[in-house]
Amino acid sequence: MIIVDNSESSRNGDYTTTRWQSQVDAVSIIHSAKMRANAQSAVGLMSMGGKGPEVLSTFTGEFGAILAGLHRTKISGTSHLSSTIQVAALALKHRMEKSQRQRIIVFSCSPIEEDEKTLVKLAKKMKKNNVSIDVVAFGDLESDQTKKLEAFVENVKSGDGSHLAIIPPGPHLLSDQLQVTPILAGEDADVGGGGEGEAGGFGFDDAAENDPELAFALRLSMEDEKNRQEKEKREREEHEGKTQLGNIPEEGHGESSGDKDKKDEDKMDTA
């Protein structure tokens, strides 16, 4: 079960393009990695913002259902980490295929309201029920929040089954950074026994072969992002060009040097 953070904090643009959009891209990467590791896997989707936990997609192997859930998600409210994890665990308990391992992947980019004691208690409960939990922490990574998540993962961990990935803001893509963490690197290493060099990311050729629908969705997403960046670049260049032209004093037109000096002073005052 993947849990996304759709709280108000996910509007922040300190990740390409926003915290929310970076999660959307990362979810597609996770889904592909899980399906490549085991074609019988099933992935569900939940959100923990708004007024409380919401199941966006029941367990499925079809990425289209996951994508539809992401598209209808609204950004609002604060995160409800503890209650959402409990609902996710309940959904896993009632999964159709009991032989599948229970795993929750949580994206967290907002302040955590629960105290450390509450999270540790929840972690021990999840460990007792054989639920592995990976946490992807990004956003304003204050020491208090990081400490809570570290304590949670440390207490839910059984063997090498749970991980905490802390990804600070920057120009990089969240999905790219996620692929080199143990959360996803291990998935590719498990595919078909795995050879050396397989633990990295995947390209469109791999996605097209294993999941044409996912490849199409990823291609559209990347094209949309490329178009958006090009549009922003054009608008920025046009704005800079107009600003430069506006600072060039005009000559002639019967103006006296005093008039031109006065206009130059006016322009400098409003710049």
C-alpha atoms as a PDB file:
ATOM      1  CA  MET A   1       0.000   0.000   0.000  1.00  0.00           C
ATOM      2  CA  ILE A   2       1.393   3.397  -1.009  1.00  0.00           C
ATOM      3  CA  ILE A   3       0.433   6.372   1.164  1.00  0.00           C
ATOM      4  CA  VAL A   4       0.829   9.837  -0.354  1.00  0.00           C
ATOM      5  CA  ASP A   5       0.944  13.111   1.560  1.00  0.00           C
ATOM      6  CA  ASN A   6      -1.659  15.464   0.051  1.00  0.00           C
ATOM      7  CA  SER A   7      -1.645  17.957   2.924  1.00  0.00           C
ATOM      8  CA  GLU A   8      -1.239  21.689   2.288  1.00  0.00           C
ATOM      9  CA  SER A   9       2.523  21.239   2.671  1.00  0.00           C
ATOM     10  CA  SER A  10       2.568  19.260  -0.593  1.00  0.00           C
ATOM     11  CA  ARG A  11       1.921  22.501  -2.548  1.00  0.00           C
ATOM     12  CA  ASN A  12       5.470  23.645  -1.842  1.00  0.00           C
ATOM     13  CA  GLY A  13       7.659  24.008  -4.927  1.00  0.00           C
ATOM     14  CA  ASP A  14      11.023  23.124  -3.383  1.00  0.00           C
ATOM     15  CA  TYR A  15      11.042  19.869  -5.405  1.00  0.00           C
ATOM     16  CA  THR A  16      10.563  19.533  -9.169  1.00  0.00           C
ATOM     17  CA  THR A  17       7.854  20.608  -9.810  1.00  0.00           C
ATOM     18  CA  THR A  18       6.021  20.564  -6.502  1.00  0.00           C
ATOM     19  CA  ARG A  19       6.082  18.175  -3.593  1.00  0.00           C
ATOM     20  CA  TRP A  20       2.785  16.729  -4.777  1.00  0.00           C
ATOM     21  CA  GLN A  21       3.803  16.235  -8.409  1.00  0.00           C
ATOM     22  CA  SER A  22       7.087  14.685  -7.321  1.00  0.00           C
ATOM     23  CA  GLN A  23       5.081  12.097  -5.376  1.00  0.00           C
ATOM     24  CA  VAL A  24       2.923  11.351  -8.424  1.00  0.00           C
ATOM     25  CA  ASP A  25       6.050  10.605 -10.462  1.00  0.00           C
ATOM     26  CA  ALA A  26       7.540   8.517  -7.654  1.00  0.00           C
ATOM     27  CA  VAL A  27       4.369   6.429  -7.292  1.00  0.00           C
ATOM     28  CA  SER A  28       4.604   5.399 -10.945  1.00  0.00           C
ATOM     29  CA  ILE A  29       8.211   4.329 -10.418  1.00  0.00           C
ATOM     30  CA  ILE A  30       7.293   2.288  -7.344  1.00  0.00           C
ATOM     31  CA  HIS A  31       4.390   0.572  -9.116  1.00  0.00           C
ATOM     32  CA  SER A  32       6.596  -0.421 -12.038  1.00  0.00           C
ATOM     33  CA  ALA A  33       9.355  -1.722  -9.742  1.00  0.00           C
ATOM     34  CA  LYS A  34       6.907  -3.843  -7.746  1.00  0.00           C
ATOM     35  CA  MET A  35       5.287  -5.326 -10.847  1.00  0.00           C
ATOM     36  CA  ARG A  36       8.661  -6.079 -12.423  1.00  0.00           C
ATOM     37  CA  ALA A  37       9.821  -7.842  -9.265  1.00  0.00           C
ATOM     38  CA  ASN A  38       6.684  -9.990  -9.187  1.00  0.00           C
ATOM     39  CA  ALA A  39       3.920  -9.871 -11.788  1.00  0.00           C
ATOM     40  CA  GLN A  40       1.483 -11.216  -9.178  1.00  0.00           C
ATOM     41  CA  SER A  41       2.017  -8.223  -6.909  1.00  0.00           C
ATOM     42  CA  ALA A  42      -0.850  -5.871  -6.154  1.00  0.00           C
ATOM     43  CA  VAL A  43      -0.501  -2.194  -5.242  1.00  0.00           C
ATOM     44  CA  GLY A  44      -3.034  -0.019  -3.441  1.00  0.00           C
ATOM     45  CA  LEU A  45      -3.089   3.744  -2.902  1.00  0.00           C
ATOM     46  CA  MET A  46      -4.133   5.934   0.024  1.00  0.00           C
ATOM     47  CA  SER A  47      -3.869   9.615   0.945  1.00  0.00           C
ATOM     48  CA  MET A  48      -3.320  10.955   4.465  1.00  0.00           C
ATOM     49  CA  GLY A  49      -4.138  14.649   4.040  1.00  0.00           C
ATOM     50  CA  GLY A  50      -7.498  16.400   3.941  1.00  0.00           C
ATOM     51  CA  LYS A  51      -9.884  15.436   6.743  1.00  0.00           C
ATOM     52  CA  GLY A  52      -8.401  11.980   7.216  1.00  0.00           C
ATOM     53  CA  PRO A  53      -7.294   8.734   5.558  1.00  0.00           C
ATOM     54  CA  GLU A  54      -8.808   7.940   2.165  1.00  0.00           C
ATOM     55  CA  VAL A  55      -8.433   4.837   0.019  1.00  0.00           C
ATOM     56  CA  LEU A  56      -7.824   6.048  -3.539  1.00  0.00           C
ATOM     57  CA  SER A  57      -7.371   2.631  -5.126  1.00  0.00           C
ATOM     58  CA  THR A  58      -7.820  -0.904  -3.858  1.00  0.00           C
ATOM     59  CA  PHE A  59      -5.064  -3.434  -4.557  1.00  0.00           C
ATOM     60  CA  THR A  60      -4.477  -3.830  -8.273  1.00  0.00           C
ATOM     61  CA  GLY A  61      -1.814  -4.622 -10.828  1.00  0.00           C
ATOM     62  CA  GLU A  62      -3.188  -2.008 -13.229  1.00  0.00           C
ATOM     63  CA  PHE A  63      -1.432   1.343 -13.101  1.00  0.00           C
ATOM     64  CA  GLY A  64      -4.456   3.058 -14.656  1.00  0.00           C
ATOM     65  CA  ALA A  65      -6.430   2.620 -11.421  1.00  0.00           C
ATOM     66  CA  ILE A  66      -3.567   4.102  -9.397  1.00  0.00           C
ATOM     67  CA  LEU A  67      -3.239   7.013 -11.811  1.00  0.00           C
ATOM     68  CA  ALA A  68      -6.976   7.720 -11.639  1.00  0.00           C
ATOM     69  CA  GLY A  69      -6.757   7.838  -7.853  1.00  0.00           C
ATOM     70  CA  LEU A  70      -3.897  10.329  -7.996  1.00  0.00           C
ATOM     71  CA  HIS A  71      -5.720  12.564 -10.464  1.00  0.00           C
ATOM     72  CA  ARG A  72      -8.820  12.924  -8.306  1.00  0.00           C
ATOM     73  CA  THR A  73      -6.857  13.657  -5.133  1.00  0.00           C
ATOM     74  CA  LYS A  74      -7.295  17.151  -3.681  1.00  0.00           C
ATOM     75  CA  ILE A  75      -4.582  18.947  -1.735  1.00  0.00           C
ATOM     76  CA  SER A  76      -5.881  20.115   1.634  1.00  0.00           C
ATOM     77  CA  GLY A  77      -5.616  19.860   5.398  1.00  0.00           C
ATOM     78  CA  THR A  78      -2.866  18.340   7.488  1.00  0.00           C
ATOM     79  CA  SER A  79      -1.388  14.845   7.492  1.00  0.00           C
ATOM     80  CA  HIS A  80      -2.848  12.015   9.563  1.00  0.00           C
ATOM     81  CA  LEU A  81       0.114   9.650   9.628  1.00  0.00           C
ATOM     82  CA  SER A  82      -0.816   7.261  12.430  1.00  0.00           C
ATOM     83  CA  SER A  83      -4.471   6.712  11.505  1.00  0.00           C
ATOM     84  CA  THR A  84      -3.644   6.280   7.815  1.00  0.00           C
ATOM     85  CA  ILE A  85      -1.030   3.613   8.535  1.00  0.00           C
ATOM     86  CA  GLN A  86      -3.567   1.761  10.672  1.00  0.00           C
ATOM     87  CA  VAL A  87      -6.172   1.841   7.878  1.00  0.00           C
ATOM     88  CA  ALA A  88      -3.532   0.677   5.380  1.00  0.00           C
ATOM     89  CA  ALA A  89      -2.603  -2.232   7.657  1.00  0.00           C
ATOM     90  CA  LEU A  90      -6.268  -3.198   7.922  1.00  0.00           C
ATOM     91  CA  ALA A  91      -6.572  -3.177   4.129  1.00  0.00           C
ATOM     92  CA  LEU A  92      -3.485  -5.395   3.861  1.00  0.00           C
ATOM     93  CA  LYS A  93      -4.933  -7.809   6.383  1.00  0.00           C
ATOM     94  CA  HIS A  94      -7.979  -8.338   4.161  1.00  0.00           C
ATOM     95  CA  ARG A  95      -6.014  -8.628   0.895  1.00  0.00           C
ATOM     96  CA  MET A  96      -7.140 -11.310  -1.542  1.00  0.00           C
ATOM     97  CA  GLU A  97      -3.754 -13.004  -1.956  1.00  0.00           C
ATOM     98  CA  LYS A  98      -2.587 -13.958   1.533  1.00  0.00           C
ATOM     99  CA  SER A  99       0.765 -15.292   0.314  1.00  0.00           C
ATOM    100  CA  GLN A 100       1.916 -11.800  -0.675  1.00  0.00           C
ATOM    101  CA  ARG A 101       4.105  -9.872   1.757  1.00  0.00           C
ATOM    102  CA  GLN A 102       2.548  -6.936   3.556  1.00  0.00           C
ATOM    103  CA  ARG A 103       4.330  -3.648   2.886  1.00  0.00           C
ATOM    104  CA  ILE A 104       3.433   0.012   3.281  1.00  0.00           C
ATOM    105  CA  ILE A 105       5.383   2.831   1.625  1.00  0.00           C
ATOM    106  CA  VAL A 106       4.699   6.238   3.187  1.00  0.00           C
ATOM    107  CA  PHE A 107       5.546   9.629   1.671  1.00  0.00           C
ATOM    108  CA  SER A 108       5.830  12.317   4.341  1.00  0.00           C
ATOM    109  CA  CYS A 109       6.506  15.995   3.553  1.00  0.00           C
ATOM    110  CA  SER A 110       4.550  17.766   6.307  1.00  0.00           C
ATOM    111  CA  PRO A 111       4.831  18.272  10.070  1.00  0.00           C
ATOM    112  CA  ILE A 112       4.087  15.134  12.087  1.00  0.00           C
ATOM    113  CA  GLU A 113       1.521  15.848  14.783  1.00  0.00           C
ATOM    114  CA  GLU A 114       1.904  12.524  16.614  1.00  0.00           C
ATOM    115  CA  ASP A 115       4.521  12.341  19.358  1.00  0.00           C
ATOM    116  CA  GLU A 116       7.394   9.862  19.269  1.00  0.00           C
ATOM    117  CA  LYS A 117       5.847   7.611  21.923  1.00  0.00           C
ATOM    118  CA  THR A 118       2.666   7.174  19.856  1.00  0.00           C
ATOM    119  CA  LEU A 119       4.637   6.354  16.715  1.00  0.00           C
ATOM    120  CA  VAL A 120       6.871   3.836  18.494  1.00  0.00           C
ATOM    121  CA  LYS A 121       3.804   2.075  19.889  1.00  0.00           C
ATOM    122  CA  LEU A 122       2.296   1.934  16.385  1.00  0.00           C
ATOM    123  CA  ALA A 123       5.583   0.647  14.942  1.00  0.00           C
ATOM    124  CA  LYS A 124       5.723  -2.244  17.403  1.00  0.00           C
ATOM    125  CA  LYS A 125       2.130  -3.147  16.566  1.00  0.00           C
ATOM    126  CA  MET A 126       2.931  -3.198  12.832  1.00  0.00           C
ATOM    127  CA  LYS A 127       6.026  -5.320  13.453  1.00  0.00           C
ATOM    128  CA  LYS A 128       3.967  -7.801  15.464  1.00  0.00           C
ATOM    129  CA  ASN A 129       1.548  -8.105  12.527  1.00  0.00           C
ATOM    130  CA  ASN A 130       4.439  -8.661  10.052  1.00  0.00           C
ATOM    131  CA  VAL A 131       3.862  -5.381   8.211  1.00  0.00           C
ATOM    132  CA  SER A 132       7.003  -3.837   6.687  1.00  0.00           C
ATOM    133  CA  ILE A 133       6.957  -0.049   6.373  1.00  0.00           C
ATOM    134  CA  ASP A 134       9.216   2.131   4.238  1.00  0.00           C
ATOM    135  CA  VAL A 135       9.158   5.888   4.823  1.00  0.00           C
ATOM    136  CA  VAL A 136      10.187   8.500   2.251  1.00  0.00           C
ATOM    137  CA  ALA A 137      10.793  11.734   4.170  1.00  0.00           C
ATOM    138  CA  PHE A 138      11.203  14.942   2.191  1.00  0.00           C
ATOM    139  CA  GLY A 139      10.366  18.631   2.536  1.00  0.00           C
ATOM    140  CA  ASP A 140      11.203  20.710   5.611  1.00  0.00           C
ATOM    141  CA  LEU A 141      13.239  18.076   7.401  1.00  0.00           C
ATOM    142  CA  GLU A 142      13.403  19.520  10.903  1.00  0.00           C
ATOM    143  CA  SER A 143      15.310  17.550  13.511  1.00  0.00           C
ATOM    144  CA  ASP A 144      12.167  16.768  15.516  1.00  0.00           C
ATOM    145  CA  GLN A 145      10.407  15.259  12.506  1.00  0.00           C
ATOM    146  CA  THR A 146      13.461  13.258  11.450  1.00  0.00           C
ATOM    147  CA  LYS A 147      13.905  11.942  14.987  1.00  0.00           C
ATOM    148  CA  LYS A 148      10.285  10.723  15.111  1.00  0.00           C
ATOM    149  CA  LEU A 149      10.574   8.908  11.789  1.00  0.00           C
ATOM    150  CA  GLU A 150      13.909   7.336  12.702  1.00  0.00           C
ATOM    151  CA  ALA A 151      12.409   6.002  15.935  1.00  0.00           C
ATOM    152  CA  PHE A 152       9.374   4.687  14.061  1.00  0.00           C
ATOM    153  CA  VAL A 153      11.371   2.818  11.412  1.00  0.00           C
ATOM    154  CA  GLU A 154      13.833   1.469  13.966  1.00  0.00           C
ATOM    155  CA  ASN A 155      10.986  -0.100  15.945  1.00  0.00           C
ATOM    156  CA  VAL A 156       9.025  -1.441  12.964  1.00  0.00           C
ATOM    157  CA  LYS A 157      12.108  -2.946  11.341  1.00  0.00           C
ATOM    158  CA  SER A 158      12.407  -6.709  11.218  1.00  0.00           C
ATOM    159  CA  GLY A 159      15.605  -7.860   9.575  1.00  0.00           C
ATOM    160  CA  ASP A 160      16.069  -5.756   6.463  1.00  0.00           C
ATOM    161  CA  GLY A 161      12.382  -5.250   5.767  1.00  0.00           C
ATOM    162  CA  SER A 162      11.807  -1.553   6.533  1.00  0.00           C
ATOM    163  CA  HIS A 163      13.751   1.545   5.525  1.00  0.00           C
ATOM    164  CA  LEU A 164      13.825   5.315   5.972  1.00  0.00           C
ATOM    165  CA  ALA A 165      14.884   7.410   2.977  1.00  0.00           C
ATOM    166  CA  ILE A 166      15.526  11.085   3.732  1.00  0.00           C
ATOM    167  CA  ILE A 167      15.618  13.148   0.537  1.00  0.00           C
ATOM    168  CA  PRO A 168      16.405  16.871   1.027  1.00  0.00           C
ATOM    169  CA  PRO A 169      15.152  19.587  -1.358  1.00  0.00           C
ATOM    170  CA  GLY A 170      17.089  20.320  -4.529  1.00  0.00           C
ATOM    171  CA  PRO A 171      16.950  20.448  -8.321  1.00  0.00           C
ATOM    172  CA  HIS A 172      16.911  16.654  -8.560  1.00  0.00           C
ATOM    173  CA  LEU A 173      13.803  14.556  -9.132  1.00  0.00           C
ATOM    174  CA  LEU A 174      12.407  12.805  -6.077  1.00  0.00           C
ATOM    175  CA  SER A 175      11.772   9.691  -8.168  1.00  0.00           C
ATOM    176  CA  ASP A 176      15.413   9.577  -9.308  1.00  0.00           C
ATOM    177  CA  GLN A 177      16.706   9.867  -5.750  1.00  0.00           C
ATOM    178  CA  LEU A 178      14.264   7.216  -4.581  1.00  0.00           C
ATOM    179  CA  GLN A 179      15.547   4.653  -7.082  1.00  0.00           C
ATOM    180  CA  VAL A 180      19.004   4.528  -5.475  1.00  0.00           C
ATOM    181  CA  THR A 181      17.650   3.968  -1.956  1.00  0.00           C
ATOM    182  CA  PRO A 182      17.199   0.477  -0.430  1.00  0.00           C
ATOM    183  CA  ILE A 183      13.438   0.972  -0.806  1.00  0.00           C
ATOM    184  CA  LEU A 184      13.615   0.430  -4.566  1.00  0.00           C
ATOM    185  CA  ALA A 185      17.164  -0.712  -5.258  1.00  0.00           C
ATOM    186  CA  GLY A 186      16.351  -4.049  -3.648  1.00  0.00           C
ATOM    187  CA  GLU A 187      13.356  -4.574  -5.926  1.00  0.00           C
ATOM    188  CA  ASP A 188      15.421  -4.540  -9.111  1.00  0.00           C
ATOM    189  CA  ALA A 189      18.088  -6.704  -7.473  1.00  0.00           C
ATOM    190  CA  ASP A 190      15.472  -9.394  -6.868  1.00  0.00           C
ATOM    191  CA  VAL A 191      14.232  -9.612 -10.447  1.00  0.00           C
ATOM    192  CA  GLY A 192      15.166 -12.990 -11.987  1.00  0.00           C
ATOM    193  CA  GLY A 193      18.037 -13.490  -9.586  1.00  0.00           C
ATOM    194  CA  GLY A 194      19.460 -10.160 -10.765  1.00  0.00           C
ATOM    195  CA  GLY A 195      22.792  -9.525 -12.369  1.00  0.00           C
ATOM    196  CA  GLU A 196      25.291  -6.817 -11.629  1.00  0.00           C
ATOM    197  CA  GLY A 197      24.201  -3.333 -12.510  1.00  0.00           C
ATOM    198  CA  GLU A 198      20.491  -4.112 -12.371  1.00  0.00           C
ATOM    199  CA  ALA A 199      19.799  -2.206  -9.190  1.00  0.00           C
ATOM    200  CA  GLY A 200      19.453   1.149 -10.902  1.00  0.00           C
ATOM    201  CA  GLY A 201      16.457   2.782 -12.507  1.00  0.00           C
ATOM    202  CA  PHE A 202      14.534   1.683 -15.583  1.00  0.00           C
ATOM    203  CA  GLY A 203      14.059   3.237 -18.971  1.00  0.00           C
ATOM    204  CA  PHE A 204      11.141   3.547 -21.358  1.00  0.00           C
ATOM    205  CA  ASP A 205      12.174   0.395 -23.200  1.00  0.00           C
ATOM    206  CA  ASP A 206      11.816  -1.653 -20.008  1.00  0.00           C
ATOM    207  CA  ALA A 207       8.525  -0.002 -19.110  1.00  0.00           C
ATOM    208  CA  ALA A 208       7.132  -0.430 -22.616  1.00  0.00           C
ATOM    209  CA  GLU A 209       7.959  -4.131 -22.575  1.00  0.00           C
ATOM    210  CA  ASN A 210       6.543  -4.824 -19.116  1.00  0.00           C
ATOM    211  CA  ASP A 211       3.756  -2.241 -18.871  1.00  0.00           C
ATOM    212  CA  PRO A 212       2.829  -0.255 -22.020  1.00  0.00           C
ATOM    213  CA  GLU A 213       0.227   1.727 -20.099  1.00  0.00           C
ATOM    214  CA  LEU A 214       2.815   2.869 -17.571  1.00  0.00           C
ATOM    215  CA  ALA A 215       5.302   3.751 -20.309  1.00  0.00           C
ATOM    216  CA  PHE A 216       2.653   5.874 -22.041  1.00  0.00           C
ATOM    217  CA  ALA A 217       1.731   7.639 -18.791  1.00  0.00           C
ATOM    218  CA  LEU A 218       5.379   8.329 -17.947  1.00  0.00           C
ATOM    219  CA  ARG A 219       6.054   9.648 -21.430  1.00  0.00           C
ATOM    220  CA  LEU A 220       3.081  12.008 -21.217  1.00  0.00           C
ATOM    221  CA  SER A 221       4.173  13.156 -17.768  1.00  0.00           C
ATOM    222  CA  MET A 222       7.709  13.913 -18.939  1.00  0.00           C
ATOM    223  CA  GLU A 223       6.482  15.662 -22.073  1.00  0.00           C
ATOM    224  CA  ASP A 224       4.109  17.805 -20.020  1.00  0.00           C
ATOM    225  CA  GLU A 225       6.917  18.727 -17.662  1.00  0.00           C
ATOM    226  CA  LYS A 226       9.247  19.545 -20.560  1.00  0.00           C
ATOM    227  CA  ASN A 227       6.594  21.763 -22.169  1.00  0.00           C
ATOM    228  CA  ARG A 228       5.959  23.513 -18.861  1.00  0.00           C
ATOM    229  CA  GLN A 229       9.665  24.239 -18.338  1.00  0.00           C
ATOM    230  CA  GLU A 230      10.046  25.511 -21.911  1.00  0.00           C
ATOM    231  CA  LYS A 231       7.024  27.784 -21.452  1.00  0.00           C
ATOM    232  CA  GLU A 232       8.451  29.173 -18.215  1.00  0.00           C
ATOM    233  CA  LYS A 233      11.793  29.761 -19.922  1.00  0.00           C
ATOM    234  CA  ARG A 234      10.143  31.655 -22.805  1.00  0.00           C
ATOM    235  CA  GLU A 235       8.096  33.774 -20.417  1.00  0.00           C
ATOM    236  CA  ARG A 236      11.163  34.534 -18.323  1.00  0.00           C
ATOM    237  CA  GLU A 237      13.198  35.509 -21.394  1.00  0.00           C
ATOM    238  CA  GLU A 238      10.364  37.697 -22.704  1.00  0.00           C
ATOM    239  CA  HIS A 239      10.057  39.392 -19.326  1.00  0.00           C
ATOM    240  CA  GLU A 240      13.810  39.987 -19.122  1.00  0.00           C
ATOM    241  CA  GLY A 241      13.808  41.318 -22.679  1.00  0.00           C
ATOM    242  CA  LYS A 242      11.025  43.793 -21.931  1.00  0.00           C
ATOM    243  CA  THR A 243      12.794  44.907 -18.779  1.00  0.00           C
ATOM    244  CA  GLN A 244      16.002  45.571 -20.689  1.00  0.00           C
ATOM    245  CA  LEU A 245      14.161  47.470 -23.415  1.00  0.00           C
ATOM    246  CA  GLY A 246      12.328  49.515 -20.820  1.00  0.00           C
ATOM    247  CA  ASN A 247      15.632  50.685 -19.351  1.00  0.00           C
ATOM    248  CA  ILE A 248      16.968  52.003 -22.702  1.00  0.00           C
ATOM    249  CA  PRO A 249      16.294  55.776 -22.952  1.00  0.00           C
ATOM    250  CA  GLU A 250      14.775  56.913 -26.216  1.00  0.00           C
ATOM    251  CA  GLU A 251      16.464  59.637 -28.186  1.00  0.00           C
ATOM    252  CA  GLY A 252      14.993  62.304 -30.386  1.00  0.00           C
ATOM    253  CA  HIS A 253      11.273  63.001 -30.743  1.00  0.00           C
ATOM    254  CA  GLY A 254      11.943  66.647 -29.904  1.00  0.00           C
ATOM    255  CA  GLU A 255      12.703  66.023 -26.256  1.00  0.00           C
ATOM    256  CA  SER A 256      15.134  68.250 -24.455  1.00  0.00           C
ATOM    257  CA  SER A 257      17.996  66.768 -22.551  1.00  0.00           C
ATOM    258  CA  GLY A 258      16.324  67.888 -19.330  1.00  0.00           C
ATOM    259  CA  ASP A 259      13.141  66.013 -20.235  1.00  0.00           C
ATOM    260  CA  LYS A 260      15.091  62.877 -21.033  1.00  0.00           C
ATOM    261  CA  ASP A 261      17.018  63.119 -17.756  1.00  0.00           C
ATOM    262  CA  LYS A 262      13.756  63.535 -15.857  1.00  0.00           C
ATOM    263  CA  LYS A 263      12.245  60.476 -17.583  1.00  0.00           C
ATOM    264  CA  ASP A 264      15.384  58.472 -16.845  1.00  0.00           C
ATOM    265  CA  GLU A 265      15.076  59.432 -13.180  1.00  0.00           C
ATOM    266  CA  ASP A 266      11.408  58.432 -13.169  1.00  0.00           C
ATOM    267  CA  LYS A 267      12.257  55.054 -14.656  1.00  0.00           C
ATOM    268  CA  MET A 268      14.942  54.458 -12.072  1.00  0.00           C
ATOM    269  CA  ASP A 269      12.515  55.288  -9.270  1.00  0.00           C
ATOM    270  CA  THR A 270       9.932  52.747 -10.448  1.00  0.00           C
ATOM    271  CA  ALA A 271      12.360  49.960 -11.287  1.00  0.00           C
END
